[in-house]
CSV table of C-alpha atoms in Angstrom, one decimal:
chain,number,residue,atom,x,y,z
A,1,UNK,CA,2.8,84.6,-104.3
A,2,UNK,CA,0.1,84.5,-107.0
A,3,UNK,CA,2.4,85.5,-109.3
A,4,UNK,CA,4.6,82.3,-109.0
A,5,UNK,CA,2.1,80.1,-109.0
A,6,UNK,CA,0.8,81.4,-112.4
A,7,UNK,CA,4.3,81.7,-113.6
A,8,UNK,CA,4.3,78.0,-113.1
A,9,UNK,CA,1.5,77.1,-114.8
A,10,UNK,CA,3.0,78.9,-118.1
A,11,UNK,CA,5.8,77.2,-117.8
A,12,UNK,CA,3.9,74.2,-117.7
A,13,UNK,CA,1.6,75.1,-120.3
A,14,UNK,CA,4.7,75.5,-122.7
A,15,UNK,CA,5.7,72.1,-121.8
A,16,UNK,CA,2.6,70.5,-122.8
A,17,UNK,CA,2.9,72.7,-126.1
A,18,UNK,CA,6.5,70.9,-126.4
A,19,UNK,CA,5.2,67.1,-125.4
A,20,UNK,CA,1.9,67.7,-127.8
A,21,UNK,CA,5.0,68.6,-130.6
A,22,UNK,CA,6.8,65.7,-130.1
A,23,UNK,CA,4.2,63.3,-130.8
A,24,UNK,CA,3.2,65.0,-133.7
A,25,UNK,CA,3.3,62.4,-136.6
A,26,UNK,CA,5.6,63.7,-139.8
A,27,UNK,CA,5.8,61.9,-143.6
A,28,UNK,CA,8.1,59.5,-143.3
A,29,UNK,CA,10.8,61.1,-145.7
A,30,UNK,CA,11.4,63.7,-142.7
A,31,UNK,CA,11.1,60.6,-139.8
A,32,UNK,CA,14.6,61.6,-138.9
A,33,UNK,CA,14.2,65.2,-139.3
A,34,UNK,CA,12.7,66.5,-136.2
A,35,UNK,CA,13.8,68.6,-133.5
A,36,UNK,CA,13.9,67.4,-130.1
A,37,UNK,CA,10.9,69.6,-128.7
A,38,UNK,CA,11.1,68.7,-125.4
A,39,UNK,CA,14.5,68.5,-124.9
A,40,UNK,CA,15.0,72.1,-126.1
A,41,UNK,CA,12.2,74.0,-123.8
A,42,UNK,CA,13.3,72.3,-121.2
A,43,UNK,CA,17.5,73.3,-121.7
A,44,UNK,CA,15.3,77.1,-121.9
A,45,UNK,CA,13.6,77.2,-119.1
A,46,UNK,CA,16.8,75.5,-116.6
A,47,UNK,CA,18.5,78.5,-118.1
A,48,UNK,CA,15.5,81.2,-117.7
A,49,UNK,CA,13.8,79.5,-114.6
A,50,UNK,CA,16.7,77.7,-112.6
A,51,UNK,CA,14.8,77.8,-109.5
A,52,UNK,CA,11.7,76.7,-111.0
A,53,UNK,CA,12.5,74.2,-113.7
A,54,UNK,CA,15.2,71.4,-112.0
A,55,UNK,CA,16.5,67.9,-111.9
A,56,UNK,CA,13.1,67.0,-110.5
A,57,UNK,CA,10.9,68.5,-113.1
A,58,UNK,CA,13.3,66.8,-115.9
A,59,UNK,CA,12.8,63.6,-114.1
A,60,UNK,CA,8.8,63.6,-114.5
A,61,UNK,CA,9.1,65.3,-118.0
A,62,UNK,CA,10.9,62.4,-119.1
A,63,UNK,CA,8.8,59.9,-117.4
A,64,UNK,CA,5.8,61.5,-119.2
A,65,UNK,CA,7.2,61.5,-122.6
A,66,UNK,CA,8.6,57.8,-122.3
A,67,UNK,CA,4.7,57.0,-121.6
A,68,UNK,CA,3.9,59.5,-124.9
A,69,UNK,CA,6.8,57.3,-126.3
A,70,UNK,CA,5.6,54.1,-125.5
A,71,UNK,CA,9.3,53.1,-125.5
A,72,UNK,CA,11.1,52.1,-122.3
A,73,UNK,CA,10.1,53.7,-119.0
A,74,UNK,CA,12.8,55.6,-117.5
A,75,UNK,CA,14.9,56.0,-120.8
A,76,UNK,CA,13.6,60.2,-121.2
A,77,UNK,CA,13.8,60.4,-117.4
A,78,UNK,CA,17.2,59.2,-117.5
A,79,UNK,CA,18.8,61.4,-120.9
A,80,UNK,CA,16.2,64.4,-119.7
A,81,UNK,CA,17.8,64.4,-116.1
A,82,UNK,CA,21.0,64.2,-117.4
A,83,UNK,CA,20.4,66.8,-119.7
A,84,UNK,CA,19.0,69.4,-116.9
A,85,UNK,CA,22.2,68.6,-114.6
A,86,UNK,CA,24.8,69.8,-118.0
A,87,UNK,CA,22.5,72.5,-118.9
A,88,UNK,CA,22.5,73.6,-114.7
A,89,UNK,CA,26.4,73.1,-115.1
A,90,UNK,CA,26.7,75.7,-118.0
A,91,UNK,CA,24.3,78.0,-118.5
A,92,UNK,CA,25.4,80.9,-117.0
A,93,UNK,CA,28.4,80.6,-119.5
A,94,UNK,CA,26.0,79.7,-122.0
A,95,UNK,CA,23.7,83.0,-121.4
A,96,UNK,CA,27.1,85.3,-122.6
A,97,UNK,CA,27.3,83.1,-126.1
A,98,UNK,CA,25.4,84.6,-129.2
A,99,UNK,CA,22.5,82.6,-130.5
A,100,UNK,CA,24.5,80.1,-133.1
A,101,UNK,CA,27.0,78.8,-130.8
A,102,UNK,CA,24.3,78.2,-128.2
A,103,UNK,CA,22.8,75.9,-131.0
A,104,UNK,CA,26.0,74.8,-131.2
A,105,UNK,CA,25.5,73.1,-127.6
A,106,UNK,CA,22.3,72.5,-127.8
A,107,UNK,CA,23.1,70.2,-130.9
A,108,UNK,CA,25.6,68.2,-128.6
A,109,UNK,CA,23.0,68.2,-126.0
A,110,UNK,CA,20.7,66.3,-128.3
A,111,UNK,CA,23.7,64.2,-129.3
A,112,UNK,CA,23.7,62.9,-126.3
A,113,UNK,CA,19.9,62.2,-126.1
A,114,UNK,CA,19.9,60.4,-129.3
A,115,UNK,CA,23.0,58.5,-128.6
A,116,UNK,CA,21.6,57.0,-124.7
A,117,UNK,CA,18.3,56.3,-127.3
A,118,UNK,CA,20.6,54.4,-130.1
A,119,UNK,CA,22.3,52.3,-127.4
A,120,UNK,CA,18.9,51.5,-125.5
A,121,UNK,CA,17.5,50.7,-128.9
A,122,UNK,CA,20.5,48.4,-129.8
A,123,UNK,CA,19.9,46.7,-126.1
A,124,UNK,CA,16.3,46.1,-126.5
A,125,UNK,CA,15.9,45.1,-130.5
A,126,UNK,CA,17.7,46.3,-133.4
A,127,UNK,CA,18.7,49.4,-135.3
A,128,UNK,CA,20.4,50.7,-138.7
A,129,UNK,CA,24.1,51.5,-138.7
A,130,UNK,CA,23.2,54.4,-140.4
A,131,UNK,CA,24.5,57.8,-138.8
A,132,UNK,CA,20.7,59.0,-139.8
A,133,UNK,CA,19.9,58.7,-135.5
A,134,UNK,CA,22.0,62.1,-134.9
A,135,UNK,CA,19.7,63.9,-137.5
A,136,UNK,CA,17.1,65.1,-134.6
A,137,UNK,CA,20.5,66.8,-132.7
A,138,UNK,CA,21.4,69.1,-135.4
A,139,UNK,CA,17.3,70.2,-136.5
A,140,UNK,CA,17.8,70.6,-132.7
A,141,UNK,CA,20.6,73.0,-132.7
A,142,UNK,CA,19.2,74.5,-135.7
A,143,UNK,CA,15.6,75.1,-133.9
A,144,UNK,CA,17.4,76.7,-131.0
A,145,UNK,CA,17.5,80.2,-132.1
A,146,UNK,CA,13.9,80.8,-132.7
A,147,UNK,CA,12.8,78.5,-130.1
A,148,UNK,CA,14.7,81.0,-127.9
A,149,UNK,CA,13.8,84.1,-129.0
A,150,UNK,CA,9.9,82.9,-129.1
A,151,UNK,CA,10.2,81.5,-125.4
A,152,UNK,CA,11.8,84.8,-124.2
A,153,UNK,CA,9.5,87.1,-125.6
A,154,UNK,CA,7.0,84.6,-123.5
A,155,UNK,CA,8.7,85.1,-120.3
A,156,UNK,CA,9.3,88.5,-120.8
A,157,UNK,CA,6.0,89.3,-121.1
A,158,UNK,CA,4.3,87.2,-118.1
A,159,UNK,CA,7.9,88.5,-116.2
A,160,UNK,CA,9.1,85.3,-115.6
A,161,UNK,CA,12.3,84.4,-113.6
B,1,UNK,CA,16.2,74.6,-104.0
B,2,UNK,CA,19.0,76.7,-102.9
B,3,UNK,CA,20.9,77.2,-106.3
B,4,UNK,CA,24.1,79.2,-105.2
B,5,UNK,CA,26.6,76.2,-105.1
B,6,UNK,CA,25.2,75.2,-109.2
B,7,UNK,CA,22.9,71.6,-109.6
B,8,UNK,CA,22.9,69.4,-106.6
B,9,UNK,CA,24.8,66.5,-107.3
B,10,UNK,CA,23.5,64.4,-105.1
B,11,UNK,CA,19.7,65.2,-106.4
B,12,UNK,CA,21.1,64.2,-110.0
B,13,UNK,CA,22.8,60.3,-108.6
B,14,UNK,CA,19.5,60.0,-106.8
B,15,UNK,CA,17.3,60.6,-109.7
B,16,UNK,CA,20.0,58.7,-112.3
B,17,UNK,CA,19.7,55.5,-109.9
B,18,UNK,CA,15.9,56.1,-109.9
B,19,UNK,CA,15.7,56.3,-113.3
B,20,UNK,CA,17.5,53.0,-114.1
B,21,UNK,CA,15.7,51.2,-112.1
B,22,UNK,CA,12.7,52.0,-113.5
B,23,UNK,CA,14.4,50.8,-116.5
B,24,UNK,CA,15.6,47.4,-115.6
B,25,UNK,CA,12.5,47.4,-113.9
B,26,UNK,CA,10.6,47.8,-116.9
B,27,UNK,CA,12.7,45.5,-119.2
B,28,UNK,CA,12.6,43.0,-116.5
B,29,UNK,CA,8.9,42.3,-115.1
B,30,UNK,CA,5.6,41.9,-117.1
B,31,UNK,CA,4.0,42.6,-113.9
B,32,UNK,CA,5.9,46.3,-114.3
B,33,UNK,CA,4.6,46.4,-117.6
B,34,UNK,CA,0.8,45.9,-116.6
B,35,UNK,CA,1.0,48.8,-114.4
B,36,UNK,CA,2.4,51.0,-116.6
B,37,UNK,CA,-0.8,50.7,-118.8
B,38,UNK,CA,-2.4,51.9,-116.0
B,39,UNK,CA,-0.2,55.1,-116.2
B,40,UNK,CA,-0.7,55.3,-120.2
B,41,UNK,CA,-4.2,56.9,-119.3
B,42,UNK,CA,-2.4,60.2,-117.9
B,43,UNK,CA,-1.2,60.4,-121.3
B,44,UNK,CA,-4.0,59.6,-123.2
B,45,UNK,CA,-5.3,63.4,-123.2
B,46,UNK,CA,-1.8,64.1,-125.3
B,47,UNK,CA,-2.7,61.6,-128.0
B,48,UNK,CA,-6.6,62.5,-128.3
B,49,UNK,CA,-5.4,66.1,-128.9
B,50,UNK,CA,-2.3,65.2,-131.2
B,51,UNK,CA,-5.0,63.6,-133.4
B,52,UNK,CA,-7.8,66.4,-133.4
B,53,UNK,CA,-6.5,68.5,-136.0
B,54,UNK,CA,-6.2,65.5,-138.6
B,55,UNK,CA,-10.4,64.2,-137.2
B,56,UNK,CA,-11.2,67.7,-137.7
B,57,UNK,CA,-9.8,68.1,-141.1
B,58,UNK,CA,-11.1,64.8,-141.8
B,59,UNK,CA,-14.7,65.8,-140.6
B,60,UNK,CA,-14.4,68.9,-142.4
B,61,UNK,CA,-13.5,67.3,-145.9
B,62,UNK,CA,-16.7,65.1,-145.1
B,63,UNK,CA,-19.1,68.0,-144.6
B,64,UNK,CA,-17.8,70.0,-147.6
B,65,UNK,CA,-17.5,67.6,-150.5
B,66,UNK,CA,-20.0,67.9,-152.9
B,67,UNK,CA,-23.4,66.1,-153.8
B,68,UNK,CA,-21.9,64.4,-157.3
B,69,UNK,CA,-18.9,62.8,-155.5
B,70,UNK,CA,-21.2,61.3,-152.5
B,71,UNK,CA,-23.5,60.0,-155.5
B,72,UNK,CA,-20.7,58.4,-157.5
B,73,UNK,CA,-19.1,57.0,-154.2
B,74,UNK,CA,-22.3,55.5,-153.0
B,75,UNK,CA,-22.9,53.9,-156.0
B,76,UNK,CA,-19.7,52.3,-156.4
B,77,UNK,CA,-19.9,51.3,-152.3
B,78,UNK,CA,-23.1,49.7,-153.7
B,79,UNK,CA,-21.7,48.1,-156.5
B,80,UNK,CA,-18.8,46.4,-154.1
B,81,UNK,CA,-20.9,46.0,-151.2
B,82,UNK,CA,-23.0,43.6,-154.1
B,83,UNK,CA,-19.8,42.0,-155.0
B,84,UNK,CA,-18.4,41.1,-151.7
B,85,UNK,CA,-22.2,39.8,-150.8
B,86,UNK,CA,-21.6,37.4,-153.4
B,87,UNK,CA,-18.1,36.1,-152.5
B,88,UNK,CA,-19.8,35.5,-149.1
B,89,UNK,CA,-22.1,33.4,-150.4
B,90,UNK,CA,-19.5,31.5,-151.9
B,91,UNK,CA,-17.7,31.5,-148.7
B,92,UNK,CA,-20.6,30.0,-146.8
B,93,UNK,CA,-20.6,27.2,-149.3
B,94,UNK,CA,-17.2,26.5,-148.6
B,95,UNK,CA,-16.9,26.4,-145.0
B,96,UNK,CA,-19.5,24.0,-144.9
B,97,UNK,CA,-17.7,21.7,-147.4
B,98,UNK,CA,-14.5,22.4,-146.0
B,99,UNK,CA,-16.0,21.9,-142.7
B,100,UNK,CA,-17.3,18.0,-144.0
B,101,UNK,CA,-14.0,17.2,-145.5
B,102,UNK,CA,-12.5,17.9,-142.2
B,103,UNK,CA,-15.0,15.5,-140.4
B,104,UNK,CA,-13.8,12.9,-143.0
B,105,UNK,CA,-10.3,13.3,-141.9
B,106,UNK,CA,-11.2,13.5,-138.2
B,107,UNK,CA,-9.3,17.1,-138.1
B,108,UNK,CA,-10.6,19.1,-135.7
B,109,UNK,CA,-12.9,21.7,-137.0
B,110,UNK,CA,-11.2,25.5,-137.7
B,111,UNK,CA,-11.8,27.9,-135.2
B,112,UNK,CA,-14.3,30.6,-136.5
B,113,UNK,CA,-12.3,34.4,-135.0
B,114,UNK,CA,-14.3,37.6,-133.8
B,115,UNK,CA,-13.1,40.8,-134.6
B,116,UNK,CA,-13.5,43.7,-134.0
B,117,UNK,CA,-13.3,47.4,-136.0
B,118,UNK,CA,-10.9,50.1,-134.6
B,119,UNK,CA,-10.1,53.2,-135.8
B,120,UNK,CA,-6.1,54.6,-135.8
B,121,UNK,CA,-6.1,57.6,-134.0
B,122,UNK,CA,-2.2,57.8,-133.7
B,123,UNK,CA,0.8,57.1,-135.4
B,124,UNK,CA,4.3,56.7,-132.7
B,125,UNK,CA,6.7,59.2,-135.0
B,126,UNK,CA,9.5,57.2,-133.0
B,127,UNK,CA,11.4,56.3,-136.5
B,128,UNK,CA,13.1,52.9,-134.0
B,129,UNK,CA,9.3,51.7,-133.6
B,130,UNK,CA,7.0,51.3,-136.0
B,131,UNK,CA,4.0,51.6,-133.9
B,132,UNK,CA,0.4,52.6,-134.0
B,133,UNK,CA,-2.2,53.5,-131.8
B,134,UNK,CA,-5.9,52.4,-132.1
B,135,UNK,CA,-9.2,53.5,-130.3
B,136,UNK,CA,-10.2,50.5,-128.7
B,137,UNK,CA,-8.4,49.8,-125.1
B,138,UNK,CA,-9.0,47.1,-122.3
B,139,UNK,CA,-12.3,48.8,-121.4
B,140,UNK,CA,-13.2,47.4,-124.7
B,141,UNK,CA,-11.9,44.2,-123.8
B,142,UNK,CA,-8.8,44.3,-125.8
B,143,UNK,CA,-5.7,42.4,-124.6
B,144,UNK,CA,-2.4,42.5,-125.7
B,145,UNK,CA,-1.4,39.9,-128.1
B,146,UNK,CA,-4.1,40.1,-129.9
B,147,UNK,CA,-3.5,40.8,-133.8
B,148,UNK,CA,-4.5,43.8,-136.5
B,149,UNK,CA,-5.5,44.0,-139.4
B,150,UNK,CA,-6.3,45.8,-142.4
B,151,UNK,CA,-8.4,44.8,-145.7
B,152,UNK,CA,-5.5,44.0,-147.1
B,153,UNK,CA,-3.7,41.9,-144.4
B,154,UNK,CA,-1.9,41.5,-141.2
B,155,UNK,CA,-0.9,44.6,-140.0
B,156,UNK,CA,0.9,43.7,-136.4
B,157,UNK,CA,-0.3,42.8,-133.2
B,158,UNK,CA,-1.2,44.5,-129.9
B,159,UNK,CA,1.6,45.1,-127.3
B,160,UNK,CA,0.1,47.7,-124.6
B,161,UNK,CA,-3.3,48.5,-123.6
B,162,UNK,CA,-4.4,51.4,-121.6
B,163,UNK,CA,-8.1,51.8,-120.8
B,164,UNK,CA,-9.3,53.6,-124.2
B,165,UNK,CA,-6.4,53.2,-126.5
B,166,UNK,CA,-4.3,50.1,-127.5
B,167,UNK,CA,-0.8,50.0,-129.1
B,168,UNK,CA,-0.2,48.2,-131.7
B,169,UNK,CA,3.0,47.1,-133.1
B,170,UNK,CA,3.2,46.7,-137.1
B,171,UNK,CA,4.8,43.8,-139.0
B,172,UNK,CA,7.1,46.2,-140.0
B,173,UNK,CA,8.8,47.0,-136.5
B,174,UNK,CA,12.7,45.5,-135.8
B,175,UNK,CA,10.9,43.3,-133.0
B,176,UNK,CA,8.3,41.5,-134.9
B,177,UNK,CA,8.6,38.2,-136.0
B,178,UNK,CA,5.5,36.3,-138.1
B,179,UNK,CA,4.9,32.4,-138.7
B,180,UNK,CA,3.9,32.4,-142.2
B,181,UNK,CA,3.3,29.7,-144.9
B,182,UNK,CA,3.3,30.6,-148.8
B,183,UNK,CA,0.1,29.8,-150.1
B,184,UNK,CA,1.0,28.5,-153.1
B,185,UNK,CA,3.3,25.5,-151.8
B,186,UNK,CA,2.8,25.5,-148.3
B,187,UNK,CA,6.5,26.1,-147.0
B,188,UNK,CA,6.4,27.7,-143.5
B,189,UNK,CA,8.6,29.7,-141.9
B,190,UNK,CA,9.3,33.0,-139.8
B,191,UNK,CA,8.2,36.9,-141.3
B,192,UNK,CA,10.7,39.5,-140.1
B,193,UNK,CA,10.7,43.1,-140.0
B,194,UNK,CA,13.5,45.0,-139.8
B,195,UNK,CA,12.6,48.8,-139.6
B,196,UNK,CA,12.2,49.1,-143.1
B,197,UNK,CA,8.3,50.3,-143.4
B,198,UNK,CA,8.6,48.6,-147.0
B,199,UNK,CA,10.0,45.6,-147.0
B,200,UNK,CA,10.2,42.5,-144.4
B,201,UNK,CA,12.4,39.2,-144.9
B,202,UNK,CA,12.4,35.8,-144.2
B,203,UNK,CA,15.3,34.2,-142.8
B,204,UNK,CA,17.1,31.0,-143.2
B,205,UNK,CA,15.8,29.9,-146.1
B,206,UNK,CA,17.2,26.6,-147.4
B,207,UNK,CA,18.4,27.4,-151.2
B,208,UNK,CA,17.1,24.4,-152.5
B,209,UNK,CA,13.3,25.9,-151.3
B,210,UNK,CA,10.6,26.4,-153.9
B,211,UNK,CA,9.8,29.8,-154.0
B,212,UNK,CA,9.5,32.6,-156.4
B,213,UNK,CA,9.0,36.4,-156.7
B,214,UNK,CA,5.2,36.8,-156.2
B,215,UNK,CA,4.2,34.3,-154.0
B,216,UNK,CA,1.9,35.5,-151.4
B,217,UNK,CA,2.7,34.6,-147.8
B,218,UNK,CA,-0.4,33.8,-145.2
B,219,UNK,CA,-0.2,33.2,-141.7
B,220,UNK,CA,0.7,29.7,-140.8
B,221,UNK,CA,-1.2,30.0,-137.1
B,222,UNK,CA,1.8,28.3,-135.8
B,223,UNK,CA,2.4,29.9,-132.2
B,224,UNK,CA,-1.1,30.7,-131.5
B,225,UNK,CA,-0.6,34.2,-131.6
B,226,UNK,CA,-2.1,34.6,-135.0
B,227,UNK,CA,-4.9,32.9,-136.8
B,228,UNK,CA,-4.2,30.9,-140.0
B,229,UNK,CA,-5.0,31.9,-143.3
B,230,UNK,CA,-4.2,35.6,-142.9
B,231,UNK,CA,-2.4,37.2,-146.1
B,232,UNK,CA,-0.1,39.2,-145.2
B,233,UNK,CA,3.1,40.0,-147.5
B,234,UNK,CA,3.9,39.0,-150.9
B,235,UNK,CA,7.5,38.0,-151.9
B,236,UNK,CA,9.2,40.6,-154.2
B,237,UNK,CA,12.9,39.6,-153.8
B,238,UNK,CA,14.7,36.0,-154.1
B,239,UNK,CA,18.3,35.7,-154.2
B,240,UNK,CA,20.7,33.4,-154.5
B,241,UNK,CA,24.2,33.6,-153.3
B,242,UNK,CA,26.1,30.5,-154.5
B,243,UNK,CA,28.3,31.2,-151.9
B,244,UNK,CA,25.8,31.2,-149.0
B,245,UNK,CA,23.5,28.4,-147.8
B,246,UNK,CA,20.4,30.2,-147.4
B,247,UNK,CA,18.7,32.7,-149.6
B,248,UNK,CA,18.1,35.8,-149.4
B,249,UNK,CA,14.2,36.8,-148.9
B,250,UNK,CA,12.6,40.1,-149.0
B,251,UNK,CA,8.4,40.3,-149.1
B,252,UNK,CA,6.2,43.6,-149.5
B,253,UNK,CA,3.4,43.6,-146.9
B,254,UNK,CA,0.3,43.4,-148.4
B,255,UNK,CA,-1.6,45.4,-145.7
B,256,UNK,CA,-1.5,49.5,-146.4
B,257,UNK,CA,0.4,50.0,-143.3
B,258,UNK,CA,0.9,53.8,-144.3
B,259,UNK,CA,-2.8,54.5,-145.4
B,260,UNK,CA,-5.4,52.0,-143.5
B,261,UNK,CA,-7.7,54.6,-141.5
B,262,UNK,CA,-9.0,51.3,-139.9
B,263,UNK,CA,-8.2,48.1,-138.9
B,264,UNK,CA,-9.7,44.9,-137.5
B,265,UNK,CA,-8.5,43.7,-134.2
B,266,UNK,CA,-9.0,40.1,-134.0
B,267,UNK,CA,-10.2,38.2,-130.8
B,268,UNK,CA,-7.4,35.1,-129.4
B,269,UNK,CA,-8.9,31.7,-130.1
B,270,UNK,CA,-10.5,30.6,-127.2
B,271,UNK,CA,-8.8,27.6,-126.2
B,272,UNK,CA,-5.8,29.7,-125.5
B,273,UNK,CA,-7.6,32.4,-123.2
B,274,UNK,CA,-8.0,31.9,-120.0
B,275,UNK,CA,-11.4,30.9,-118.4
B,276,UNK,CA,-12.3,33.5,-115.5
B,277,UNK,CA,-14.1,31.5,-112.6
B,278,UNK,CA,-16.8,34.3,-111.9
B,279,UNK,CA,-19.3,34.7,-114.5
B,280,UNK,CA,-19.8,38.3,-113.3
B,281,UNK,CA,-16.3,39.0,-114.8
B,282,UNK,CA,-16.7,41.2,-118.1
């Protein structure tokens, strides 16, 4: 099963690509204007992989972000779990939408994210009342198309599954 | 993981619970906390290679600029390297006078602070934190609590170490709270931030207080976290509601949170560290 085992290791490999993304600093006029890296590759590869990429695997993503993060430990386990479980719940129906209306999901997806961040945030210290905390779910929903068709053509070509 | 019957539900409860526990757990116990800096150095890979491309294009910049703008520059680091020579002169004078006066009063003598220099090698692009990350860890000896800064002033202080980097949490940051004093008439009180990379505020001020737009804030060493005498924000806003009891106070910091390359991480007084019973102990 060589082929598995090096199938994993891309998928892997695109998850470090995704974890190195999210910790890239931005000016702060676009703080609030980044996508969700890891969030996305890993709604892609539950739908592409489901056998591969599970609960599990969303778990110690999350736990290895939140140490990227710095933030609380367990708060990216917890969203990025809960995330996988949805994304396992719909994507064979979301495999039969076109490319926009799967942002469309993928932008709620991140809603959620950001909101479970927001609350933690407003448990733990303080935070604006501005709306600005959603921003990162619709660059998300907006990233999802190319992310997509990138990430496929990747798969396609090492014949992932 | 037989996937015919869709995501395992009980897989997903299992993982939720363990994942807020690890929360609580985290919120919860220092001792939690101290391990997980252990964990930081899995991560610390991620960070050194976030930063490359910006030491690269850094060390590239360095190799190509040209001969007539490393004269100029070293003659102008000569020129300030003369000038701040002098002021330490000065300063030496000073300390030993202040040092005398101090005898006179029978005040105990000021502690004198090591630091040490760091270099930032990360910035956290969580826009909730305002958080850095600097190259010195606890293999260097660094220990959380201790504080940063800049030339121009406090920055924040240290909240995690992992072996090789620290993490340091600026003024700026929702959760940080400075004793301060304004220089200029000696009123003390408590330095918030409040997310706002520009702009920090002091609470509670009594309207009948004596202070204006411009008045630069120091530390007060009050707390013991950090040592007096430390500028570190200058007040650009002061108003007064009639309606309201206190003031409103907003202060500028005066450290370049957004373009220090390097920062000074200062060691904890002594008297508050505690003594380890075998000398072999680094």
């Amino acid at each position: 099963m060589a082929e598995a085992r090096g199938g994993s290791l891309i998928i892997f490999g695109t998850f470090i690509i995704s974890l190195f993304l999210s910790q890239l600093p931005l000016p702060d006029v676009l703080r609030w204007a980044r996508p969700e890296w890891v969030l996305l590759f890993l709604v892609y590869w539950v739908m592409r992989a489901p056998a591969r990429v599970g609960l599990f695997y969303a778990f110690i993503l999350g736990i290895l972000l939140d140490l990227a993060h710095g933030g609380v430990l367990g708060l990216n386990a917890l969203s990025l779990t809960l995330v996988a479980f949805l994304a396992q719940l719909l994507y064979r129906r979301m495999r039969m939408f076109p490319l926009l209306q799967q942002g469309v999901v993928i932008a709620l997806l991140t809603g959620l994210n950001q909101l479970l961040h927001y609350w933690m945030q407003g448990l733990t210290g303080t935070h604006g009342d501005s709306l600005l905390f959603l921003l990162p779910a619709l660059f998300s929903g907006l990233f999802w198309p190319p992310i997509y068709l990138f990430l496929e053509r990747f798969a396609r070509t090492f014949d992932l599954n | 993981m037989i996937f015919r019957n869709g995501p395992s539900k009980v897989l997903f409860l299992l993982l939720l619970v363990g994942a807020l526990s690890l929360i609580v757990l985290d919120l919860n116990s220092p001792k939690f906390r101290e391990g997980r800096n252990y964990a930081n150095l899995i991560i610390t890979p991620l960070q050194w290679l976030v930063d490359m491309p910006a030491r690269l294009a850094d060390n590239v910049s360095d190799v190509v600029v040209s001969r007539t703008t490393l004269v100029a520059e070293n003659n102008r680091l000569r020129t300030e390297a003369l000038e701040l020579e002098q002021q330490v002169l000065q300063n030496v004078t000073l300390t030993a006078e202040n040092r005398r006066l101090r005898a006179l009063l029978n005040a105990r003598a000021r502690v004198e602070s090591e630091v040490r220099l760091a270099e930032l090698i990360g910035v956290d692009p969580n826009p909730f934190q305002h958080e850095i990350l600097a190259n010195l860890g606890s293999s260097d000896g660094i220990a959380p609590g201790q504080p940063a800064l800049d030339a121009g002033g406090v920055m924040g202080q240290v909240i995690s170490v992992a072996p090789l980097i620290s993490r340091v949490m600026l003024i700026t940051d929702s959760r940080s709270a400075v004793p301060v004093e304004s220089l200029r008439t000696g009123y003390r009180s408590v330095l918030l931030g409040n997310g706002n990379p520009e702009s920090l505020e002091l609470d509670f001020v009594p309207a009948t207080t004596d202070i204006r737009v411009g008045d630069l804030l120091v530390t007060s060493g009050l707390g013991g976290r950090f040592p007096q005498g430390y500028p570190i924000a200058e007040v650009s806003e002061v108003t007064r509601d009639p309606g309201r009891p206190f003031m409103i106070i907003r202060a500028i910091p005066t450290a370049r949170l957004d373009k220090s390359r390097h920062l000074l991480l200062v060691d904890r007084p002594p008297s508050l560290l505690v003594e380890s019973e075998d000398p072999a102990d680094g």
